[in-house]
Amino acid sequence: SYHKRRYTRKELVEKVARAGFKVSRCTSFVTVLLPLFLLSRLRMPKDPGDFDPASEYRIGDFSNGLLGSALALEQSLIRLGVNLPFGSSLFLAASRR
């Protein structure tokens, strides 16, 4: 929330490659929860000073379990080699050349 630096997949891959790394994988994640993520961002106050970051962690146990299960499903898909086309975050794996 209120991050200043956001990269597209292309920008991230190019920056990592220019830094001397060989990119082996780049995929999105937090795909399943993207609609909820977007709704939460729409509800954020315009002024960052009015935002309480801890408020994002105040959810009930049931909701937390449900959201955790959705992310676990995504993690399993990624481990199986599925590249997710969109999401709120990017995961990149690279090695030194």
PDB file of N, CA and C in Angstrom:
ATOM      1  N   SER A   1       0.825  -1.186   0.000  1.00  0.00           N
ATOM      2  CA  SER A   1       0.000   0.000   0.000  1.00  0.00           C
ATOM      3  C   SER A   1       0.868   1.248   0.000  1.00  0.00           C
ATOM      4  N   TYR A   2       0.523   2.137  -0.874  1.00  0.00           N
ATOM      5  CA  TYR A   2       1.250   3.387  -1.078  1.00  0.00           C
ATOM      6  C   TYR A   2       2.703   3.154  -1.491  1.00  0.00           C
ATOM      7  N   HIS A   3       2.979   2.018  -2.139  1.00  0.00           N
ATOM      8  CA  HIS A   3       4.323   1.786  -2.664  1.00  0.00           C
ATOM      9  C   HIS A   3       4.583   2.760  -3.802  1.00  0.00           C
ATOM     10  N   LYS A   4       5.795   3.159  -3.943  1.00  0.00           N
ATOM     11  CA  LYS A   4       6.155   4.109  -4.991  1.00  0.00           C
ATOM     12  C   LYS A   4       6.670   3.403  -6.237  1.00  0.00           C
ATOM     13  N   ARG A   5       7.182   2.195  -6.103  1.00  0.00           N
ATOM     14  CA  ARG A   5       7.811   1.523  -7.228  1.00  0.00           C
ATOM     15  C   ARG A   5       6.995   0.304  -7.640  1.00  0.00           C
ATOM     16  N   ARG A   6       6.512   0.326  -8.860  1.00  0.00           N
ATOM     17  CA  ARG A   6       5.777  -0.800  -9.445  1.00  0.00           C
ATOM     18  C   ARG A   6       6.408  -1.115 -10.786  1.00  0.00           C
ATOM     19  N   TYR A   7       6.570  -2.387 -11.070  1.00  0.00           N
ATOM     20  CA  TYR A   7       7.153  -2.811 -12.335  1.00  0.00           C
ATOM     21  C   TYR A   7       6.164  -3.646 -13.121  1.00  0.00           C
ATOM     22  N   THR A   8       6.208  -3.501 -14.438  1.00  0.00           N
ATOM     23  CA  THR A   8       5.511  -4.454 -15.287  1.00  0.00           C
ATOM     24  C   THR A   8       6.414  -5.686 -15.370  1.00  0.00           C
ATOM     25  N   ARG A   9       5.858  -6.781 -15.834  1.00  0.00           N
ATOM     26  CA  ARG A   9       6.652  -8.003 -15.989  1.00  0.00           C
ATOM     27  C   ARG A   9       7.862  -7.716 -16.892  1.00  0.00           C
ATOM     28  N   LYS A  10       7.620  -7.040 -18.004  1.00  0.00           N
ATOM     29  CA  LYS A  10       8.689  -6.736 -18.958  1.00  0.00           C
ATOM     30  C   LYS A  10       9.788  -5.892 -18.311  1.00  0.00           C
ATOM     31  N   GLU A  11       9.397  -4.849 -17.572  1.00  0.00           N
ATOM     32  CA  GLU A  11      10.386  -3.984 -16.912  1.00  0.00           C
ATOM     33  C   GLU A  11      11.233  -4.767 -15.919  1.00  0.00           C
ATOM     34  N   LEU A  12      10.594  -5.611 -15.124  1.00  0.00           N
ATOM     35  CA  LEU A  12      11.317  -6.370 -14.108  1.00  0.00           C
ATOM     36  C   LEU A  12      12.308  -7.334 -14.753  1.00  0.00           C
ATOM     37  N   VAL A  13      11.855  -8.070 -15.765  1.00  0.00           N
ATOM     38  CA  VAL A  13      12.735  -9.019 -16.458  1.00  0.00           C
ATOM     39  C   VAL A  13      13.922  -8.279 -17.075  1.00  0.00           C
ATOM     40  N   GLU A  14      13.671  -7.149 -17.706  1.00  0.00           N
ATOM     41  CA  GLU A  14      14.753  -6.385 -18.337  1.00  0.00           C
ATOM     42  C   GLU A  14      15.748  -5.858 -17.311  1.00  0.00           C
ATOM     43  N   LYS A  15      15.273  -5.342 -16.190  1.00  0.00           N
ATOM     44  CA  LYS A  15      16.173  -4.811 -15.160  1.00  0.00           C
ATOM     45  C   LYS A  15      17.055  -5.908 -14.578  1.00  0.00           C
ATOM     46  N   VAL A  16      16.463  -7.058 -14.305  1.00  0.00           N
ATOM     47  CA  VAL A  16      17.222  -8.174 -13.732  1.00  0.00           C
ATOM     48  C   VAL A  16      18.247  -8.687 -14.744  1.00  0.00           C
ATOM     49  N   ALA A  17      17.858  -8.791 -16.000  1.00  0.00           N
ATOM     50  CA  ALA A  17      18.785  -9.243 -17.049  1.00  0.00           C
ATOM     51  C   ALA A  17      19.935  -8.248 -17.224  1.00  0.00           C
ATOM     52  N   ARG A  18      19.628  -6.956 -17.206  1.00  0.00           N
ATOM     53  CA  ARG A  18      20.678  -5.928 -17.338  1.00  0.00           C
ATOM     54  C   ARG A  18      21.645  -5.955 -16.162  1.00  0.00           C
ATOM     55  N   ALA A  19      21.177  -6.428 -15.016  1.00  0.00           N
ATOM     56  CA  ALA A  19      22.033  -6.516 -13.834  1.00  0.00           C
ATOM     57  C   ALA A  19      22.930  -7.754 -13.881  1.00  0.00           C
ATOM     58  N   GLY A  20      22.833  -8.523 -14.974  1.00  0.00           N
ATOM     59  CA  GLY A  20      23.728  -9.658 -15.141  1.00  0.00           C
ATOM     60  C   GLY A  20      23.163 -11.000 -14.726  1.00  0.00           C
ATOM     61  N   PHE A  21      21.870 -11.093 -14.595  1.00  0.00           N
ATOM     62  CA  PHE A  21      21.250 -12.353 -14.196  1.00  0.00           C
ATOM     63  C   PHE A  21      20.513 -12.982 -15.369  1.00  0.00           C
ATOM     64  N   LYS A  22      20.410 -14.300 -15.330  1.00  0.00           N
ATOM     65  CA  LYS A  22      19.626 -15.033 -16.322  1.00  0.00           C
ATOM     66  C   LYS A  22      18.278 -15.358 -15.687  1.00  0.00           C
ATOM     67  N   VAL A  23      17.224 -14.820 -16.242  1.00  0.00           N
ATOM     68  CA  VAL A  23      15.876 -15.033 -15.711  1.00  0.00           C
ATOM     69  C   VAL A  23      15.389 -16.405 -16.155  1.00  0.00           C
ATOM     70  N   SER A  24      15.025 -17.228 -15.181  1.00  0.00           N
ATOM     71  CA  SER A  24      14.512 -18.558 -15.509  1.00  0.00           C
ATOM     72  C   SER A  24      12.990 -18.621 -15.433  1.00  0.00           C
ATOM     73  N   ARG A  25      12.415 -17.680 -14.700  1.00  0.00           N
ATOM     74  CA  ARG A  25      10.962 -17.716 -14.536  1.00  0.00           C
ATOM     75  C   ARG A  25      10.456 -16.379 -14.032  1.00  0.00           C
ATOM     76  N   CYS A  26       9.312 -15.981 -14.544  1.00  0.00           N
ATOM     77  CA  CYS A  26       8.630 -14.799 -14.029  1.00  0.00           C
ATOM     78  C   CYS A  26       7.136 -15.050 -14.147  1.00  0.00           C
ATOM     79  N   THR A  27       6.456 -15.007 -13.029  1.00  0.00           N
ATOM     80  CA  THR A  27       5.018 -15.249 -13.014  1.00  0.00           C
ATOM     81  C   THR A  27       4.345 -14.288 -12.043  1.00  0.00           C
ATOM     82  N   SER A  28       3.098 -14.063 -12.273  1.00  0.00           N
ATOM     83  CA  SER A  28       2.300 -13.267 -11.337  1.00  0.00           C
ATOM     84  C   SER A  28       1.826 -14.153 -10.202  1.00  0.00           C
ATOM     85  N   PHE A  29       1.447 -13.545  -9.108  1.00  0.00           N
ATOM     86  CA  PHE A  29       0.735 -14.256  -8.053  1.00  0.00           C
ATOM     87  C   PHE A  29      -0.210 -13.292  -7.359  1.00  0.00           C
ATOM     88  N   VAL A  30      -0.995 -13.788  -6.438  1.00  0.00           N
ATOM     89  CA  VAL A  30      -2.137 -13.095  -5.850  1.00  0.00           C
ATOM     90  C   VAL A  30      -3.133 -12.804  -6.982  1.00  0.00           C
ATOM     91  N   THR A  31      -3.338 -13.829  -7.801  1.00  0.00           N
ATOM     92  CA  THR A  31      -4.253 -13.764  -8.935  1.00  0.00           C
ATOM     93  C   THR A  31      -5.690 -13.978  -8.486  1.00  0.00           C
ATOM     94  N   VAL A  32      -5.907 -15.029  -7.712  1.00  0.00           N
ATOM     95  CA  VAL A  32      -7.259 -15.376  -7.264  1.00  0.00           C
ATOM     96  C   VAL A  32      -7.857 -14.257  -6.415  1.00  0.00           C
ATOM     97  N   LEU A  33      -7.010 -13.613  -5.636  1.00  0.00           N
ATOM     98  CA  LEU A  33      -7.489 -12.571  -4.718  1.00  0.00           C
ATOM     99  C   LEU A  33      -7.442 -11.170  -5.326  1.00  0.00           C
ATOM    100  N   LEU A  34      -7.070 -11.060  -6.594  1.00  0.00           N
ATOM    101  CA  LEU A  34      -6.932  -9.740  -7.211  1.00  0.00           C
ATOM    102  C   LEU A  34      -8.191  -8.877  -7.097  1.00  0.00           C
ATOM    103  N   PRO A  35      -9.394  -9.409  -7.322  1.00  0.00           N
ATOM    104  CA  PRO A  35     -10.583  -8.554  -7.163  1.00  0.00           C
ATOM    105  C   PRO A  35     -10.716  -7.973  -5.745  1.00  0.00           C
ATOM    106  N   LEU A  36     -10.429  -8.778  -4.731  1.00  0.00           N
ATOM    107  CA  LEU A  36     -10.484  -8.274  -3.348  1.00  0.00           C
ATOM    108  C   LEU A  36      -9.389  -7.244  -3.106  1.00  0.00           C
ATOM    109  N   PHE A  37      -8.229  -7.510  -3.646  1.00  0.00           N
ATOM    110  CA  PHE A  37      -7.103  -6.591  -3.523  1.00  0.00           C
ATOM    111  C   PHE A  37      -7.464  -5.232  -4.125  1.00  0.00           C
ATOM    112  N   LEU A  38      -8.041  -5.257  -5.319  1.00  0.00           N
ATOM    113  CA  LEU A  38      -8.426  -4.005  -5.982  1.00  0.00           C
ATOM    114  C   LEU A  38      -9.495  -3.258  -5.193  1.00  0.00           C
ATOM    115  N   LEU A  39     -10.464  -3.984  -4.663  1.00  0.00           N
ATOM    116  CA  LEU A  39     -11.495  -3.338  -3.837  1.00  0.00           C
ATOM    117  C   LEU A  39     -10.890  -2.672  -2.612  1.00  0.00           C
ATOM    118  N   SER A  40      -9.936  -3.347  -1.976  1.00  0.00           N
ATOM    119  CA  SER A  40      -9.315  -2.762  -0.783  1.00  0.00           C
ATOM    120  C   SER A  40      -8.543  -1.496  -1.146  1.00  0.00           C
ATOM    121  N   ARG A  41      -7.923  -1.475  -2.330  1.00  0.00           N
ATOM    122  CA  ARG A  41      -7.181  -0.288  -2.761  1.00  0.00           C
ATOM    123  C   ARG A  41      -8.123   0.872  -3.085  1.00  0.00           C
ATOM    124  N   LEU A  42      -9.285   0.557  -3.621  1.00  0.00           N
ATOM    125  CA  LEU A  42     -10.259   1.609  -3.921  1.00  0.00           C
ATOM    126  C   LEU A  42     -10.785   2.266  -2.650  1.00  0.00           C
ATOM    127  N   ARG A  43     -10.789   1.512  -1.564  1.00  0.00           N
ATOM    128  CA  ARG A  43     -11.304   2.037  -0.296  1.00  0.00           C
ATOM    129  C   ARG A  43     -10.247   2.786   0.505  1.00  0.00           C
ATOM    130  N   MET A  44      -9.008   2.787   0.037  1.00  0.00           N
ATOM    131  CA  MET A  44      -7.939   3.456   0.775  1.00  0.00           C
ATOM    132  C   MET A  44      -8.131   4.969   0.722  1.00  0.00           C
ATOM    133  N   PRO A  45      -7.782   5.658   1.810  1.00  0.00           N
ATOM    134  CA  PRO A  45      -7.879   7.121   1.800  1.00  0.00           C
ATOM    135  C   PRO A  45      -6.898   7.725   0.794  1.00  0.00           C
ATOM    136  N   LYS A  46      -7.257   8.859   0.257  1.00  0.00           N
ATOM    137  CA  LYS A  46      -6.397   9.543  -0.724  1.00  0.00           C
ATOM    138  C   LYS A  46      -5.084  10.003  -0.089  1.00  0.00           C
ATOM    139  N   ASP A  47      -5.159  10.428   1.152  1.00  0.00           N
ATOM    140  CA  ASP A  47      -3.982  10.921   1.866  1.00  0.00           C
ATOM    141  C   ASP A  47      -3.312   9.757   2.601  1.00  0.00           C
ATOM    142  N   PRO A  48      -2.057   9.412   2.260  1.00  0.00           N
ATOM    143  CA  PRO A  48      -1.372   8.306   2.935  1.00  0.00           C
ATOM    144  C   PRO A  48      -1.293   8.482   4.450  1.00  0.00           C
ATOM    145  N   GLY A  49      -1.313   9.721   4.918  1.00  0.00           N
ATOM    146  CA  GLY A  49      -1.264   9.966   6.355  1.00  0.00           C
ATOM    147  C   GLY A  49      -2.510   9.489   7.084  1.00  0.00           C
ATOM    148  N   ASP A  50      -3.607   9.325   6.352  1.00  0.00           N
ATOM    149  CA  ASP A  50      -4.861   8.857   6.946  1.00  0.00           C
ATOM    150  C   ASP A  50      -4.987   7.338   6.918  1.00  0.00           C
ATOM    151  N   PHE A  51      -3.974   6.649   6.397  1.00  0.00           N
ATOM    152  CA  PHE A  51      -4.036   5.196   6.242  1.00  0.00           C
ATOM    153  C   PHE A  51      -3.362   4.503   7.412  1.00  0.00           C
ATOM    154  N   ASP A  52      -4.042   3.512   7.972  1.00  0.00           N
ATOM    155  CA  ASP A  52      -3.490   2.689   9.047  1.00  0.00           C
ATOM    156  C   ASP A  52      -3.108   1.331   8.454  1.00  0.00           C
ATOM    157  N   PRO A  53      -1.807   1.082   8.199  1.00  0.00           N
ATOM    158  CA  PRO A  53      -1.398  -0.180   7.580  1.00  0.00           C
ATOM    159  C   PRO A  53      -1.854  -1.410   8.357  1.00  0.00           C
ATOM    160  N   ALA A  54      -1.943  -1.303   9.670  1.00  0.00           N
ATOM    161  CA  ALA A  54      -2.365  -2.446  10.486  1.00  0.00           C
ATOM    162  C   ALA A  54      -3.803  -2.852  10.194  1.00  0.00           C
ATOM    163  N   SER A  55      -4.594  -1.939   9.641  1.00  0.00           N
ATOM    164  CA  SER A  55      -5.998  -2.251   9.360  1.00  0.00           C
ATOM    165  C   SER A  55      -6.130  -3.374   8.333  1.00  0.00           C
ATOM    166  N   GLU A  56      -5.137  -3.542   7.475  1.00  0.00           N
ATOM    167  CA  GLU A  56      -5.189  -4.608   6.471  1.00  0.00           C
ATOM    168  C   GLU A  56      -5.039  -5.992   7.090  1.00  0.00           C
ATOM    169  N   TYR A  57      -4.565  -6.056   8.308  1.00  0.00           N
ATOM    170  CA  TYR A  57      -4.354  -7.343   8.966  1.00  0.00           C
ATOM    171  C   TYR A  57      -5.487  -7.700   9.919  1.00  0.00           C
ATOM    172  N   ARG A  58      -6.458  -6.835  10.056  1.00  0.00           N
ATOM    173  CA  ARG A  58      -7.572  -7.080  10.972  1.00  0.00           C
ATOM    174  C   ARG A  58      -8.707  -7.789  10.239  1.00  0.00           C
ATOM    175  N   ILE A  59      -8.562  -9.097  10.106  1.00  0.00           N
ATOM    176  CA  ILE A  59      -9.622  -9.894   9.501  1.00  0.00           C
ATOM    177  C   ILE A  59      -9.868 -11.089  10.403  1.00  0.00           C
ATOM    178  N   GLY A  60     -11.033 -11.662  10.305  1.00  0.00           N
ATOM    179  CA  GLY A  60     -11.386 -12.788  11.155  1.00  0.00           C
ATOM    180  C   GLY A  60     -10.652 -14.066  10.765  1.00  0.00           C
ATOM    181  N   ASP A  61     -10.676 -15.029  11.670  1.00  0.00           N
ATOM    182  CA  ASP A  61      -9.992 -16.302  11.442  1.00  0.00           C
ATOM    183  C   ASP A  61     -10.535 -17.040  10.223  1.00  0.00           C
ATOM    184  N   PHE A  62     -11.865 -17.029  10.048  1.00  0.00           N
ATOM    185  CA  PHE A  62     -12.458 -17.729   8.909  1.00  0.00           C
ATOM    186  C   PHE A  62     -11.983 -17.113   7.597  1.00  0.00           C
ATOM    187  N   SER A  63     -12.066 -15.786   7.514  1.00  0.00           N
ATOM    188  CA  SER A  63     -11.619 -15.086   6.298  1.00  0.00           C
ATOM    189  C   SER A  63     -10.138 -15.320   6.050  1.00  0.00           C
ATOM    190  N   ASN A  64      -9.349 -15.273   7.108  1.00  0.00           N
ATOM    191  CA  ASN A  64      -7.916 -15.494   6.982  1.00  0.00           C
ATOM    192  C   ASN A  64      -7.633 -16.897   6.445  1.00  0.00           C
ATOM    193  N   GLY A  65      -8.352 -17.886   6.936  1.00  0.00           N
ATOM    194  CA  GLY A  65      -8.183 -19.257   6.462  1.00  0.00           C
ATOM    195  C   GLY A  65      -8.567 -19.404   5.003  1.00  0.00           C
ATOM    196  N   LEU A  66      -9.662 -18.768   4.628  1.00  0.00           N
ATOM    197  CA  LEU A  66     -10.130 -18.826   3.243  1.00  0.00           C
ATOM    198  C   LEU A  66      -9.124 -18.171   2.289  1.00  0.00           C
ATOM    199  N   LEU A  67      -8.638 -17.006   2.670  1.00  0.00           N
ATOM    200  CA  LEU A  67      -7.653 -16.305   1.845  1.00  0.00           C
ATOM    201  C   LEU A  67      -6.343 -17.086   1.776  1.00  0.00           C
ATOM    202  N   GLY A  68      -5.947 -17.659   2.901  1.00  0.00           N
ATOM    203  CA  GLY A  68      -4.732 -18.478   2.929  1.00  0.00           C
ATOM    204  C   GLY A  68      -4.846 -19.693   2.028  1.00  0.00           C
ATOM    205  N   SER A  69      -6.022 -20.304   1.997  1.00  0.00           N
ATOM    206  CA  SER A  69      -6.247 -21.462   1.122  1.00  0.00           C
ATOM    207  C   SER A  69      -6.152 -21.065  -0.349  1.00  0.00           C
ATOM    208  N   ALA A  70      -6.684 -19.906  -0.687  1.00  0.00           N
ATOM    209  CA  ALA A  70      -6.611 -19.424  -2.070  1.00  0.00           C
ATOM    210  C   ALA A  70      -5.157 -19.206  -2.482  1.00  0.00           C
ATOM    211  N   LEU A  71      -4.366 -18.623  -1.585  1.00  0.00           N
ATOM    212  CA  LEU A  71      -2.956 -18.394  -1.897  1.00  0.00           C
ATOM    213  C   LEU A  71      -2.176 -19.705  -1.954  1.00  0.00           C
ATOM    214  N   ALA A  72      -2.552 -20.670  -1.111  1.00  0.00           N
ATOM    215  CA  ALA A  72      -1.900 -21.984  -1.149  1.00  0.00           C
ATOM    216  C   ALA A  72      -2.170 -22.676  -2.483  1.00  0.00           C
ATOM    217  N   LEU A  73      -3.385 -22.510  -3.012  1.00  0.00           N
ATOM    218  CA  LEU A  73      -3.715 -23.071  -4.322  1.00  0.00           C
ATOM    219  C   LEU A  73      -2.828 -22.448  -5.400  1.00  0.00           C
ATOM    220  N   GLU A  74      -2.679 -21.141  -5.365  1.00  0.00           N
ATOM    221  CA  GLU A  74      -1.806 -20.469  -6.331  1.00  0.00           C
ATOM    222  C   GLU A  74      -0.372 -20.964  -6.209  1.00  0.00           C
ATOM    223  N   GLN A  75       0.096 -21.107  -4.976  1.00  0.00           N
ATOM    224  CA  GLN A  75       1.462 -21.579  -4.749  1.00  0.00           C
ATOM    225  C   GLN A  75       1.652 -22.971  -5.354  1.00  0.00           C
ATOM    226  N   SER A  76       0.669 -23.827  -5.193  1.00  0.00           N
ATOM    227  CA  SER A  76       0.744 -25.172  -5.775  1.00  0.00           C
ATOM    228  C   SER A  76       0.805 -25.112  -7.296  1.00  0.00           C
ATOM    229  N   LEU A  77      -0.011 -24.255  -7.895  1.00  0.00           N
ATOM    230  CA  LEU A  77      -0.001 -24.108  -9.353  1.00  0.00           C
ATOM    231  C   LEU A  77       1.359 -23.615  -9.849  1.00  0.00           C
ATOM    232  N   ILE A  78       1.918 -22.650  -9.145  1.00  0.00           N
ATOM    233  CA  ILE A  78       3.222 -22.105  -9.529  1.00  0.00           C
ATOM    234  C   ILE A  78       4.295 -23.183  -9.414  1.00  0.00           C
ATOM    235  N   ARG A  79       4.249 -23.972  -8.346  1.00  0.00           N
ATOM    236  CA  ARG A  79       5.225 -25.061  -8.185  1.00  0.00           C
ATOM    237  C   ARG A  79       5.099 -26.108  -9.282  1.00  0.00           C
ATOM    238  N   LEU A  80       3.894 -26.267  -9.815  1.00  0.00           N
ATOM    239  CA  LEU A  80       3.672 -27.214 -10.916  1.00  0.00           C
ATOM    240  C   LEU A  80       4.110 -26.644 -12.267  1.00  0.00           C
ATOM    241  N   GLY A  81       4.555 -25.395 -12.270  1.00  0.00           N
ATOM    242  CA  GLY A  81       5.047 -24.783 -13.499  1.00  0.00           C
ATOM    243  C   GLY A  81       4.047 -23.905 -14.220  1.00  0.00           C
ATOM    244  N   VAL A  82       2.884 -23.698 -13.625  1.00  0.00           N
ATOM    245  CA  VAL A  82       1.874 -22.836 -14.250  1.00  0.00           C
ATOM    246  C   VAL A  82       2.301 -21.380 -14.075  1.00  0.00           C
ATOM    247  N   ASN A  83       2.346 -20.640 -15.169  1.00  0.00           N
ATOM    248  CA  ASN A  83       2.625 -19.209 -15.108  1.00  0.00           C
ATOM    249  C   ASN A  83       1.299 -18.464 -15.123  1.00  0.00           C
ATOM    250  N   LEU A  84       1.047 -17.728 -14.073  1.00  0.00           N
ATOM    251  CA  LEU A  84      -0.203 -16.982 -13.955  1.00  0.00           C
ATOM    252  C   LEU A  84      -0.069 -15.667 -14.725  1.00  0.00           C
ATOM    253  N   PRO A  85      -1.043 -15.335 -15.561  1.00  0.00           N
ATOM    254  CA  PRO A  85      -0.909 -14.192 -16.469  1.00  0.00           C
ATOM    255  C   PRO A  85      -1.064 -12.821 -15.817  1.00  0.00           C
ATOM    256  N   PHE A  86      -1.709 -12.752 -14.672  1.00  0.00           N
ATOM    257  CA  PHE A  86      -1.921 -11.463 -14.018  1.00  0.00           C
ATOM    258  C   PHE A  86      -2.066 -11.694 -12.525  1.00  0.00           C
ATOM    259  N   GLY A  87      -1.873 -10.641 -11.762  1.00  0.00           N
ATOM    260  CA  GLY A  87      -1.992 -10.700 -10.310  1.00  0.00           C
ATOM    261  C   GLY A  87      -1.512  -9.386  -9.736  1.00  0.00           C
ATOM    262  N   SER A  88      -1.492  -9.293  -8.424  1.00  0.00           N
ATOM    263  CA  SER A  88      -1.069  -8.031  -7.814  1.00  0.00           C
ATOM    264  C   SER A  88       0.436  -7.976  -7.593  1.00  0.00           C
ATOM    265  N   SER A  89       1.118  -9.114  -7.747  1.00  0.00           N
ATOM    266  CA  SER A  89       2.558  -9.166  -7.514  1.00  0.00           C
ATOM    267  C   SER A  89       3.229 -10.051  -8.555  1.00  0.00           C
ATOM    268  N   LEU A  90       4.542  -9.892  -8.649  1.00  0.00           N
ATOM    269  CA  LEU A  90       5.338 -10.714  -9.554  1.00  0.00           C
ATOM    270  C   LEU A  90       6.344 -11.524  -8.757  1.00  0.00           C
ATOM    271  N   PHE A  91       6.587 -12.739  -9.216  1.00  0.00           N
ATOM    272  CA  PHE A  91       7.637 -13.601  -8.669  1.00  0.00           C
ATOM    273  C   PHE A  91       8.619 -13.850  -9.797  1.00  0.00           C
ATOM    274  N   LEU A  92       9.896 -13.598  -9.532  1.00  0.00           N
ATOM    275  CA  LEU A  92      10.916 -13.802 -10.543  1.00  0.00           C
ATOM    276  C   LEU A  92      12.023 -14.654  -9.952  1.00  0.00           C
ATOM    277  N   ALA A  93      12.465 -15.657 -10.701  1.00  0.00           N
ATOM    278  CA  ALA A  93      13.601 -16.490 -10.306  1.00  0.00           C
ATOM    279  C   ALA A  93      14.701 -16.274 -11.334  1.00  0.00           C
ATOM    280  N   ALA A  94      15.922 -16.061 -10.845  1.00  0.00           N
ATOM    281  CA  ALA A  94      17.048 -15.808 -11.739  1.00  0.00           C
ATOM    282  C   ALA A  94      18.319 -16.357 -11.112  1.00  0.00           C
ATOM    283  N   SER A  95      19.319 -16.552 -11.950  1.00  0.00           N
ATOM    284  CA  SER A  95      20.623 -17.007 -11.461  1.00  0.00           C
ATOM    285  C   SER A  95      21.709 -16.139 -12.091  1.00  0.00           C
ATOM    286  N   ARG A  96      22.866 -16.142 -11.449  1.00  0.00           N
ATOM    287  CA  ARG A  96      23.990 -15.368 -11.992  1.00  0.00           C
ATOM    288  C   ARG A  96      24.475 -16.019 -13.271  1.00  0.00           C
ATOM    289  N   ARG A  97      24.886 -15.192 -14.200  1.00  0.00           N
ATOM    290  CA  ARG A  97      25.401 -15.728 -15.481  1.00  0.00           C
ATOM    291  C   ARG A  97      26.798 -16.245 -15.318  1.00  0.00           C
TER     292      ARG A  97
END
